mmCIF file with all atom_site columns, C-alpha atoms in Angstrom:
data_model
loop_
_atom_site.group_PDB
_atom_site.id
_atom_site.type_symbol
_atom_site.label_atom_id
_atom_site.label_alt_id
_atom_site.label_comp_id
_atom_site.label_asym_id
_atom_site.label_entity_id
_atom_site.label_seq_id
_atom_site.pdbx_PDB_ins_code
_atom_site.Cartn_x
_atom_site.Cartn_y
_atom_site.Cartn_z
_atom_site.occupancy
_atom_site.B_iso_or_equiv
_atom_site.pdbx_formal_charge
_atom_site.auth_seq_id
_atom_site.auth_comp_id
_atom_site.auth_asym_id
_atom_site.auth_atom_id
_atom_site.pdbx_PDB_model_num
ATOM 1   C CA . ARG S 1 1   ? 54.528  105.318 31.004 1.00 89.00 ? 22  ARG S CA 1
ATOM 2   C CA . ILE S 1 2   ? 50.894  105.922 30.451 1.00 90.00 ? 23  ILE S CA 1
ATOM 3   C CA . THR S 1 3   ? 49.937  105.490 33.670 1.00 89.00 ? 24  THR S CA 1
ATOM 4   C CA . ALA S 1 4   ? 52.969  107.475 35.119 1.00 88.00 ? 25  ALA S CA 1
ATOM 5   C CA . MET S 1 5   ? 52.064  110.485 32.804 1.00 90.00 ? 26  MET S CA 1
ATOM 6   C CA . LEU S 1 6   ? 48.762  110.662 34.269 1.00 91.00 ? 27  LEU S CA 1
ATOM 7   C CA . GLY S 1 7   ? 49.734  110.318 37.749 1.00 89.00 ? 28  GLY S CA 1
ATOM 8   C CA . ASN S 1 8   ? 51.708  113.334 37.112 1.00 89.00 ? 29  ASN S CA 1
ATOM 9   C CA . ILE S 1 9   ? 48.762  115.350 36.258 1.00 91.00 ? 30  ILE S CA 1
ATOM 10  C CA . GLY S 1 10  ? 46.317  114.266 39.174 1.00 89.00 ? 31  GLY S CA 1
ATOM 11  C CA . TYR S 1 11  ? 44.792  110.987 38.196 1.00 90.00 ? 32  TYR S CA 1
ATOM 12  C CA . ALA S 1 12  ? 46.346  108.808 40.645 1.00 85.00 ? 33  ALA S CA 1
ATOM 13  C CA . ASN S 1 13  ? 44.387  105.732 40.462 1.00 84.00 ? 34  ASN S CA 1
ATOM 14  C CA . ALA S 1 14  ? 44.288  105.445 36.623 1.00 88.00 ? 35  ALA S CA 1
ATOM 15  C CA . GLU S 1 15  ? 44.282  102.157 34.845 1.00 91.00 ? 36  GLU S CA 1
ATOM 16  C CA . VAL S 1 16  ? 46.046  101.014 31.770 1.00 92.00 ? 37  VAL S CA 1
ATOM 17  C CA . ASN S 1 17  ? 45.110  97.552  30.134 1.00 93.00 ? 38  ASN S CA 1
ATOM 18  C CA . PRO S 1 18  ? 46.678  96.500  27.120 1.00 92.00 ? 39  PRO S CA 1
ATOM 19  C CA . VAL S 1 19  ? 44.289  94.408  24.897 1.00 93.00 ? 40  VAL S CA 1
ATOM 20  C CA . PRO S 1 20  ? 46.046  92.584  22.198 1.00 92.00 ? 41  PRO S CA 1
ATOM 21  C CA . ASP S 1 21  ? 44.422  91.639  18.930 1.00 91.00 ? 42  ASP S CA 1
ATOM 22  C CA . ILE S 1 22  ? 46.001  88.764  17.495 1.00 91.00 ? 43  ILE S CA 1
ATOM 23  C CA . ASN S 1 23  ? 45.897  87.772  13.169 1.00 90.00 ? 44  ASN S CA 1
ATOM 24  C CA . ARG S 1 24  ? 47.213  84.776  12.149 1.00 91.00 ? 45  ARG S CA 1
ATOM 25  C CA . GLU S 1 25  ? 47.064  85.210  8.871  1.00 92.00 ? 46  GLU S CA 1
ATOM 26  C CA . THR S 1 26  ? 49.880  87.722  8.868  1.00 91.00 ? 47  THR S CA 1
ATOM 27  C CA . GLN S 1 27  ? 51.224  86.952  11.836 1.00 90.00 ? 48  GLN S CA 1
ATOM 28  C CA . GLU S 1 28  ? 51.472  90.543  13.839 1.00 92.00 ? 49  GLU S CA 1
ATOM 29  C CA . ILE S 1 29  ? 49.723  91.345  17.073 1.00 92.00 ? 50  ILE S CA 1
ATOM 30  C CA . SER S 1 30  ? 48.101  94.798  17.365 1.00 93.00 ? 51  SER S CA 1
ATOM 31  C CA . ILE S 1 31  ? 47.914  96.060  20.893 1.00 93.00 ? 52  ILE S CA 1
ATOM 32  C CA . ASN S 1 32  ? 44.975  98.718  22.118 1.00 93.00 ? 53  ASN S CA 1
ATOM 33  C CA . PHE S 1 33  ? 45.469  100.074 25.517 1.00 92.00 ? 54  PHE S CA 1
ATOM 34  C CA . THR S 1 34  ? 42.296  100.898 27.170 1.00 92.00 ? 55  THR S CA 1
ATOM 35  C CA . VAL S 1 35  ? 42.530  103.783 29.607 1.00 92.00 ? 56  VAL S CA 1
ATOM 36  C CA . ASN S 1 36  ? 40.444  104.222 32.192 1.00 91.00 ? 57  ASN S CA 1
ATOM 37  C CA . PRO S 1 37  ? 41.939  107.456 34.259 1.00 90.00 ? 58  PRO S CA 1
ATOM 38  C CA . GLY S 1 38  ? 39.387  107.660 37.220 1.00 87.00 ? 59  GLY S CA 1
ATOM 39  C CA . PRO S 1 39  ? 38.578  110.806 38.897 1.00 89.00 ? 60  PRO S CA 1
ATOM 40  C CA . ARG S 1 40  ? 41.441  113.759 39.033 1.00 91.00 ? 61  ARG S CA 1
ATOM 41  C CA . VAL S 1 41  ? 42.631  113.403 42.715 1.00 92.00 ? 62  VAL S CA 1
ATOM 42  C CA . GLN S 1 42  ? 43.482  116.247 45.346 1.00 93.00 ? 63  GLN S CA 1
ATOM 43  C CA . VAL S 1 43  ? 46.150  115.650 47.726 1.00 94.00 ? 64  VAL S CA 1
ATOM 44  C CA . ARG S 1 44  ? 44.002  116.662 50.964 1.00 94.00 ? 65  ARG S CA 1
ATOM 45  C CA . ARG S 1 45  ? 46.744  116.651 53.875 1.00 95.00 ? 66  ARG S CA 1
ATOM 46  C CA . ILE S 1 46  ? 50.128  115.789 53.848 1.00 96.00 ? 67  ILE S CA 1
ATOM 47  C CA . GLU S 1 47  ? 51.793  113.929 57.038 1.00 95.00 ? 68  GLU S CA 1
ATOM 48  C CA . VAL S 1 48  ? 54.882  113.037 58.125 1.00 95.00 ? 69  VAL S CA 1
ATOM 49  C CA . THR S 1 49  ? 55.343  110.467 60.487 1.00 94.00 ? 70  THR S CA 1
ATOM 50  C CA . GLY S 1 50  ? 59.026  109.278 62.470 1.00 92.00 ? 71  GLY S CA 1
ATOM 51  C CA . ASN S 1 51  ? 60.541  112.228 63.086 1.00 90.00 ? 72  ASN S CA 1
ATOM 52  C CA . VAL S 1 52  ? 61.620  113.061 66.410 1.00 90.00 ? 73  VAL S CA 1
ATOM 53  C CA . ARG S 1 53  ? 64.360  115.854 66.070 1.00 91.00 ? 74  ARG S CA 1
ATOM 54  C CA . THR S 1 54  ? 63.741  117.492 62.691 1.00 93.00 ? 75  THR S CA 1
ATOM 55  C CA . ALA S 1 55  ? 61.373  119.968 62.686 1.00 92.00 ? 76  ALA S CA 1
ATOM 56  C CA . ASP S 1 56  ? 58.233  119.934 60.538 1.00 92.00 ? 77  ASP S CA 1
ATOM 57  C CA . GLU S 1 57  ? 59.147  122.942 58.749 1.00 92.00 ? 78  GLU S CA 1
ATOM 58  C CA . VAL S 1 58  ? 62.450  121.492 57.879 1.00 93.00 ? 79  VAL S CA 1
ATOM 59  C CA . ILE S 1 59  ? 60.706  118.520 55.813 1.00 94.00 ? 80  ILE S CA 1
ATOM 60  C CA . ARG S 1 60  ? 57.922  120.809 54.303 1.00 93.00 ? 81  ARG S CA 1
ATOM 61  C CA . ARG S 1 61  ? 60.311  123.171 52.923 1.00 92.00 ? 82  ARG S CA 1
ATOM 62  C CA . GLU S 1 62  ? 61.750  120.253 50.835 1.00 93.00 ? 83  GLU S CA 1
ATOM 63  C CA . LEU S 1 63  ? 58.712  118.936 49.399 1.00 95.00 ? 84  LEU S CA 1
ATOM 64  C CA . ARG S 1 64  ? 57.817  119.454 46.324 1.00 94.00 ? 85  ARG S CA 1
ATOM 65  C CA . GLN S 1 65  ? 53.950  118.328 46.286 1.00 93.00 ? 86  GLN S CA 1
ATOM 66  C CA . PHE S 1 66  ? 51.485  120.414 48.132 1.00 94.00 ? 87  PHE S CA 1
ATOM 67  C CA . GLU S 1 67  ? 48.723  120.069 50.325 1.00 93.00 ? 88  GLU S CA 1
ATOM 68  C CA . ASN S 1 68  ? 45.253  121.093 48.228 1.00 92.00 ? 89  ASN S CA 1
ATOM 69  C CA . SER S 1 69  ? 46.873  120.218 44.854 1.00 93.00 ? 90  SER S CA 1
ATOM 70  C CA . TRP S 1 70  ? 46.954  117.947 42.370 1.00 92.00 ? 91  TRP S CA 1
ATOM 71  C CA . TYR S 1 71  ? 48.338  114.682 43.137 1.00 92.00 ? 92  TYR S CA 1
ATOM 72  C CA . SER S 1 72  ? 51.775  114.225 41.200 1.00 93.00 ? 93  SER S CA 1
ATOM 73  C CA . GLN S 1 73  ? 53.819  111.140 41.309 1.00 91.00 ? 94  GLN S CA 1
ATOM 74  C CA . SER S 1 74  ? 57.238  113.300 39.865 1.00 92.00 ? 95  SER S CA 1
ATOM 75  C CA . SER S 1 75  ? 56.326  116.068 42.529 1.00 93.00 ? 96  SER S CA 1
ATOM 76  C CA . LEU S 1 76  ? 56.488  113.261 45.400 1.00 94.00 ? 97  LEU S CA 1
ATOM 77  C CA . GLY S 1 77  ? 59.304  111.368 43.721 1.00 93.00 ? 98  GLY S CA 1
ATOM 78  C CA . ARG S 1 78  ? 61.238  114.858 43.964 1.00 95.00 ? 99  ARG S CA 1
ATOM 79  C CA . SER S 1 79  ? 60.336  115.410 47.160 1.00 95.00 ? 100 SER S CA 1
ATOM 80  C CA . LYS S 1 80  ? 61.590  112.209 48.551 1.00 96.00 ? 101 LYS S CA 1
ATOM 81  C CA . ILE S 1 81  ? 64.846  112.763 46.642 1.00 96.00 ? 102 ILE S CA 1
ATOM 82  C CA . ARG S 1 82  ? 65.024  115.920 48.423 1.00 95.00 ? 103 ARG S CA 1
ATOM 83  C CA . LEU S 1 83  ? 64.336  114.889 51.835 1.00 95.00 ? 104 LEU S CA 1
ATOM 84  C CA . GLN S 1 84  ? 66.876  111.941 51.369 1.00 95.00 ? 105 GLN S CA 1
ATOM 85  C CA . ARG S 1 85  ? 69.882  114.684 50.355 1.00 94.00 ? 106 ARG S CA 1
ATOM 86  C CA . LEU S 1 86  ? 69.441  116.528 53.536 1.00 92.00 ? 107 LEU S CA 1
ATOM 87  C CA . GLY S 1 87  ? 71.531  113.306 55.623 1.00 91.00 ? 108 GLY S CA 1
ATOM 88  C CA . PHE S 1 88  ? 68.889  113.565 58.298 1.00 93.00 ? 109 PHE S CA 1
ATOM 89  C CA . PHE S 1 89  ? 67.020  110.415 57.478 1.00 94.00 ? 110 PHE S CA 1
ATOM 90  C CA . GLU S 1 90  ? 67.872  106.523 56.906 1.00 93.00 ? 111 GLU S CA 1
ATOM 91  C CA . THR S 1 91  ? 65.212  106.153 55.075 1.00 95.00 ? 112 THR S CA 1
ATOM 92  C CA . VAL S 1 92  ? 62.246  108.191 53.273 1.00 96.00 ? 113 VAL S CA 1
ATOM 93  C CA . ASP S 1 93  ? 58.882  106.291 52.310 1.00 96.00 ? 114 ASP S CA 1
ATOM 94  C CA . VAL S 1 94  ? 55.945  107.803 50.657 1.00 94.00 ? 115 VAL S CA 1
ATOM 95  C CA . GLU S 1 95  ? 52.480  106.227 50.668 1.00 94.00 ? 116 GLU S CA 1
ATOM 96  C CA . SER S 1 96  ? 49.345  107.576 49.453 1.00 91.00 ? 117 SER S CA 1
ATOM 97  C CA . LYS S 1 97  ? 46.410  106.594 51.449 1.00 92.00 ? 118 LYS S CA 1
ATOM 98  C CA . PRO S 1 98  ? 42.364  106.908 49.948 1.00 91.00 ? 119 PRO S CA 1
ATOM 99  C CA . VAL S 1 99  ? 39.919  109.326 52.023 1.00 92.00 ? 120 VAL S CA 1
ATOM 100 C CA . PRO S 1 100 ? 37.297  107.231 52.899 1.00 94.00 ? 121 PRO S CA 1
ATOM 101 C CA . GLY S 1 101 ? 34.134  108.741 51.224 1.00 92.00 ? 122 GLY S CA 1
ATOM 102 C CA . ARG S 1 102 ? 36.440  110.779 48.742 1.00 91.00 ? 123 ARG S CA 1
ATOM 103 C CA . PRO S 1 103 ? 37.276  109.120 45.586 1.00 87.00 ? 124 PRO S CA 1
ATOM 104 C CA . ASP S 1 104 ? 38.801  112.381 44.985 1.00 90.00 ? 125 ASP S CA 1
ATOM 105 C CA . GLN S 1 105 ? 41.414  112.718 47.472 1.00 93.00 ? 126 GLN S CA 1
ATOM 106 C CA . VAL S 1 106 ? 44.280  111.326 48.970 1.00 93.00 ? 127 VAL S CA 1
ATOM 107 C CA . ASP S 1 107 ? 46.377  111.763 51.896 1.00 95.00 ? 128 ASP S CA 1
ATOM 108 C CA . VAL S 1 108 ? 50.227  111.281 51.750 1.00 95.00 ? 129 VAL S CA 1
ATOM 109 C CA . VAL S 1 109 ? 52.558  110.419 54.450 1.00 96.00 ? 130 VAL S CA 1
ATOM 110 C CA . LEU S 1 110 ? 55.658  110.364 54.567 1.00 95.00 ? 131 LEU S CA 1
ATOM 111 C CA . ASN S 1 111 ? 57.793  107.904 56.868 1.00 96.00 ? 132 ASN S CA 1
ATOM 112 C CA . VAL S 1 112 ? 61.424  108.686 57.849 1.00 95.00 ? 133 VAL S CA 1
ATOM 113 C CA . LYS S 1 113 ? 63.456  106.783 60.069 1.00 95.00 ? 134 LYS S CA 1
ATOM 114 C CA . GLU S 1 114 ? 65.965  109.799 61.197 1.00 93.00 ? 135 GLU S CA 1
ATOM 115 C CA . ARG S 1 115 ? 69.452  109.237 61.759 1.00 92.00 ? 136 ARG S CA 1
ATOM 116 C CA . ASN S 1 116 ? 72.524  110.585 63.614 1.00 91.00 ? 137 ASN S CA 1
ATOM 117 C CA . SER S 1 117 ? 73.668  113.742 61.974 1.00 89.00 ? 138 SER S CA 1
ATOM 118 C CA . GLY S 1 118 ? 76.501  114.739 64.284 1.00 92.00 ? 139 GLY S CA 1
ATOM 119 C CA . SER S 1 119 ? 79.607  113.626 64.641 1.00 94.00 ? 140 SER S CA 1
ATOM 120 C CA . PHE S 1 120 ? 82.552  113.783 67.172 1.00 96.00 ? 141 PHE S CA 1
ATOM 121 C CA . VAL S 1 121 ? 86.385  113.528 66.357 1.00 96.00 ? 142 VAL S CA 1
ATOM 122 C CA . PHE S 1 122 ? 89.321  112.959 68.415 1.00 96.00 ? 143 PHE S CA 1
ATOM 123 C CA . GLY S 1 123 ? 92.749  112.884 67.474 1.00 95.00 ? 144 GLY S CA 1
ATOM 124 C CA . LEU S 1 124 ? 96.134  112.852 68.806 1.00 95.00 ? 145 LEU S CA 1
ATOM 125 C CA . GLY S 1 125 ? 99.764  112.676 66.824 1.00 93.00 ? 146 GLY S CA 1
ATOM 126 C CA . TYR S 1 126 ? 103.023 113.413 67.697 1.00 92.00 ? 147 TYR S CA 1
ATOM 127 C CA . GLN S 1 127 ? 105.609 115.800 65.125 1.00 87.00 ? 148 GLN S CA 1
ATOM 128 C CA . GLN S 1 128 ? 109.358 116.504 65.951 1.00 86.00 ? 149 GLN S CA 1
ATOM 129 C CA . LEU S 1 129 ? 109.070 120.237 65.436 1.00 84.00 ? 150 LEU S CA 1
ATOM 130 C CA . TYR S 1 130 ? 105.462 120.904 67.102 1.00 83.00 ? 151 TYR S CA 1
ATOM 131 C CA . GLY S 1 131 ? 105.593 118.103 69.788 1.00 88.00 ? 152 GLY S CA 1
ATOM 132 C CA . LEU S 1 132 ? 102.255 116.501 70.952 1.00 93.00 ? 153 LEU S CA 1
ATOM 133 C CA . THR S 1 133 ? 98.861  117.590 68.977 1.00 93.00 ? 154 THR S CA 1
ATOM 134 C CA . ALA S 1 134 ? 95.671  117.020 69.829 1.00 95.00 ? 155 ALA S CA 1
ATOM 135 C CA . SER S 1 135 ? 92.841  117.911 68.375 1.00 96.00 ? 156 SER S CA 1
ATOM 136 C CA . VAL S 1 136 ? 88.730  117.783 68.840 1.00 97.00 ? 157 VAL S CA 1
ATOM 137 C CA . GLN S 1 137 ? 85.856  118.702 66.085 1.00 97.00 ? 158 GLN S CA 1
ATOM 138 C CA . VAL S 1 138 ? 82.299  118.655 67.611 1.00 97.00 ? 159 VAL S CA 1
ATOM 139 C CA . SER S 1 139 ? 79.748  119.095 64.181 1.00 96.00 ? 160 SER S CA 1
ATOM 140 C CA . GLU S 1 140 ? 76.051  118.564 64.253 1.00 95.00 ? 161 GLU S CA 1
ATOM 141 C CA . ASN S 1 141 ? 74.508  118.975 60.606 1.00 93.00 ? 162 ASN S CA 1
ATOM 142 C CA . ASN S 1 142 ? 70.772  119.348 62.151 1.00 94.00 ? 163 ASN S CA 1
ATOM 143 C CA . PHE S 1 143 ? 71.354  121.879 65.282 1.00 94.00 ? 164 PHE S CA 1
ATOM 144 C CA . LEU S 1 144 ? 68.187  121.271 67.332 1.00 92.00 ? 165 LEU S CA 1
ATOM 145 C CA . GLY S 1 145 ? 66.321  119.762 64.157 1.00 92.00 ? 166 GLY S CA 1
ATOM 146 C CA . SER S 1 146 ? 66.416  123.366 62.874 1.00 93.00 ? 167 SER S CA 1
ATOM 147 C CA . GLY S 1 147 ? 68.296  122.005 59.080 1.00 92.00 ? 168 GLY S CA 1
ATOM 148 C CA . ASN S 1 148 ? 71.110  124.214 60.563 1.00 95.00 ? 169 ASN S CA 1
ATOM 149 C CA . ARG S 1 149 ? 74.844  123.331 60.819 1.00 96.00 ? 170 ARG S CA 1
ATOM 150 C CA . ILE S 1 150 ? 76.926  124.264 63.676 1.00 97.00 ? 171 ILE S CA 1
ATOM 151 C CA . ALA S 1 151 ? 80.676  122.881 64.081 1.00 97.00 ? 172 ALA S CA 1
ATOM 152 C CA . VAL S 1 152 ? 83.479  123.603 66.722 1.00 97.00 ? 173 VAL S CA 1
ATOM 153 C CA . ASN S 1 153 ? 87.391  122.350 66.236 1.00 97.00 ? 174 ASN S CA 1
ATOM 154 C CA . VAL S 1 154 ? 89.561  123.032 69.203 1.00 97.00 ? 175 VAL S CA 1
ATOM 155 C CA . GLN S 1 155 ? 93.311  121.629 68.058 1.00 95.00 ? 176 GLN S CA 1
ATOM 156 C CA . ASN S 1 156 ? 96.423  122.468 70.206 1.00 94.00 ? 177 ASN S CA 1
ATOM 157 C CA . ASN S 1 157 ? 100.166 121.651 70.281 1.00 90.00 ? 178 ASN S CA 1
ATOM 158 C CA . SER S 1 158 ? 103.273 123.446 71.770 1.00 87.00 ? 179 SER S CA 1
ATOM 159 C CA . TYR S 1 159 ? 103.390 125.333 68.854 1.00 87.00 ? 180 TYR S CA 1
ATOM 160 C CA . SER S 1 160 ? 99.911  127.075 68.560 1.00 89.00 ? 181 SER S CA 1
ATOM 161 C CA . LYS S 1 161 ? 96.669  126.879 69.442 1.00 95.00 ? 182 LYS S CA 1
ATOM 162 C CA . ARG S 1 162 ? 93.248  127.293 67.126 1.00 95.00 ? 183 ARG S CA 1
ATOM 163 C CA . LEU S 1 163 ? 89.555  127.415 67.927 1.00 97.00 ? 184 LEU S CA 1
ATOM 164 C CA . SER S 1 164 ? 87.019  127.462 65.274 1.00 97.00 ? 185 SER S CA 1
ATOM 165 C CA . PHE S 1 165 ? 83.306  127.962 65.094 1.00 98.00 ? 186 PHE S CA 1
ATOM 166 C CA . SER S 1 166 ? 81.258  127.766 62.052 1.00 97.00 ? 187 SER S CA 1
ATOM 167 C CA . TYR S 1 167 ? 77.281  128.126 61.808 1.00 97.00 ? 188 TYR S CA 1
ATOM 168 C CA . SER S 1 168 ? 75.125  127.670 58.605 1.00 96.00 ? 189 SER S CA 1
ATOM 169 C CA . ASP S 1 169 ? 71.681  128.179 58.073 1.00 95.00 ? 190 ASP S CA 1
ATOM 170 C CA . PRO S 1 170 ? 70.471  126.839 54.371 1.00 92.00 ? 191 PRO S CA 1
ATOM 171 C CA . TYR S 1 171 ? 67.733  128.718 54.308 1.00 91.00 ? 192 TYR S CA 1
ATOM 172 C CA . PHE S 1 172 ? 68.111  131.997 55.659 1.00 92.00 ? 193 PHE S CA 1
ATOM 173 C CA . THR S 1 173 ? 65.290  133.470 53.617 1.00 90.00 ? 194 THR S CA 1
ATOM 174 C CA . GLU S 1 174 ? 61.881  131.437 52.481 1.00 85.00 ? 195 GLU S CA 1
ATOM 175 C CA . SER S 1 175 ? 63.840  131.765 49.065 1.00 85.00 ? 196 SER S CA 1
ATOM 176 C CA . GLY S 1 176 ? 66.516  129.387 50.333 1.00 83.00 ? 197 GLY S CA 1
ATOM 177 C CA . VAL S 1 177 ? 69.435  131.887 50.264 1.00 93.00 ? 198 VAL S CA 1
ATOM 178 C CA . SER S 1 178 ? 71.878  130.734 53.192 1.00 94.00 ? 199 SER S CA 1
ATOM 179 C CA . LEU S 1 179 ? 73.815  132.309 55.859 1.00 95.00 ? 200 LEU S CA 1
ATOM 180 C CA . GLY S 1 180 ? 76.931  130.889 57.678 1.00 96.00 ? 201 GLY S CA 1
ATOM 181 C CA . TYR S 1 181 ? 79.449  132.407 59.642 1.00 94.00 ? 202 TYR S CA 1
ATOM 182 C CA . ASN S 1 182 ? 82.896  131.159 60.453 1.00 97.00 ? 203 ASN S CA 1
ATOM 183 C CA . LEU S 1 183 ? 85.013  132.476 63.485 1.00 97.00 ? 204 LEU S CA 1
ATOM 184 C CA . SER S 1 184 ? 88.389  131.544 64.121 1.00 96.00 ? 205 SER S CA 1
ATOM 185 C CA . PHE S 1 185 ? 91.538  132.601 66.845 1.00 96.00 ? 206 PHE S CA 1
ATOM 186 C CA . SER S 1 186 ? 94.884  131.062 66.666 1.00 93.00 ? 207 SER S CA 1
#
């Protein structure tokens, strides 16, 4: 806990060593903690590897650890969780690398492995009232790597025809206001 607390305020390489003091007469043990915080560490650069489709901007807007700010273990943990919640990545790994010759700086490397973020659904059925019914739905949750969602749905039977289109931009503004459109034709 001491290491984690120091890691949240910039001491990425803090060392905490317990030193036991045994009193055999009273059968008690006192533990003294020796804390060596080391130098306060600043994040020099954040690099993202493994992303092929997703735009760098989409990843960076989810980060809570920023370049040229003090290292924070909790901010890196929140950043990792936010990236996993996007649903675009199978794995997200965070690694801190010391900068050679600079004990007060680290580079953070985010290793991501992308997953398929789209779906294709085809349905075929029969109802006594409507007859043969066919439907097709295509959706992509990371359209052209922008983090925007797009979906098209077509349904057809002898009674009706339906076409719908939806688009959603979760970060329409920089402050995180989303915008979405739904169009349908029956």
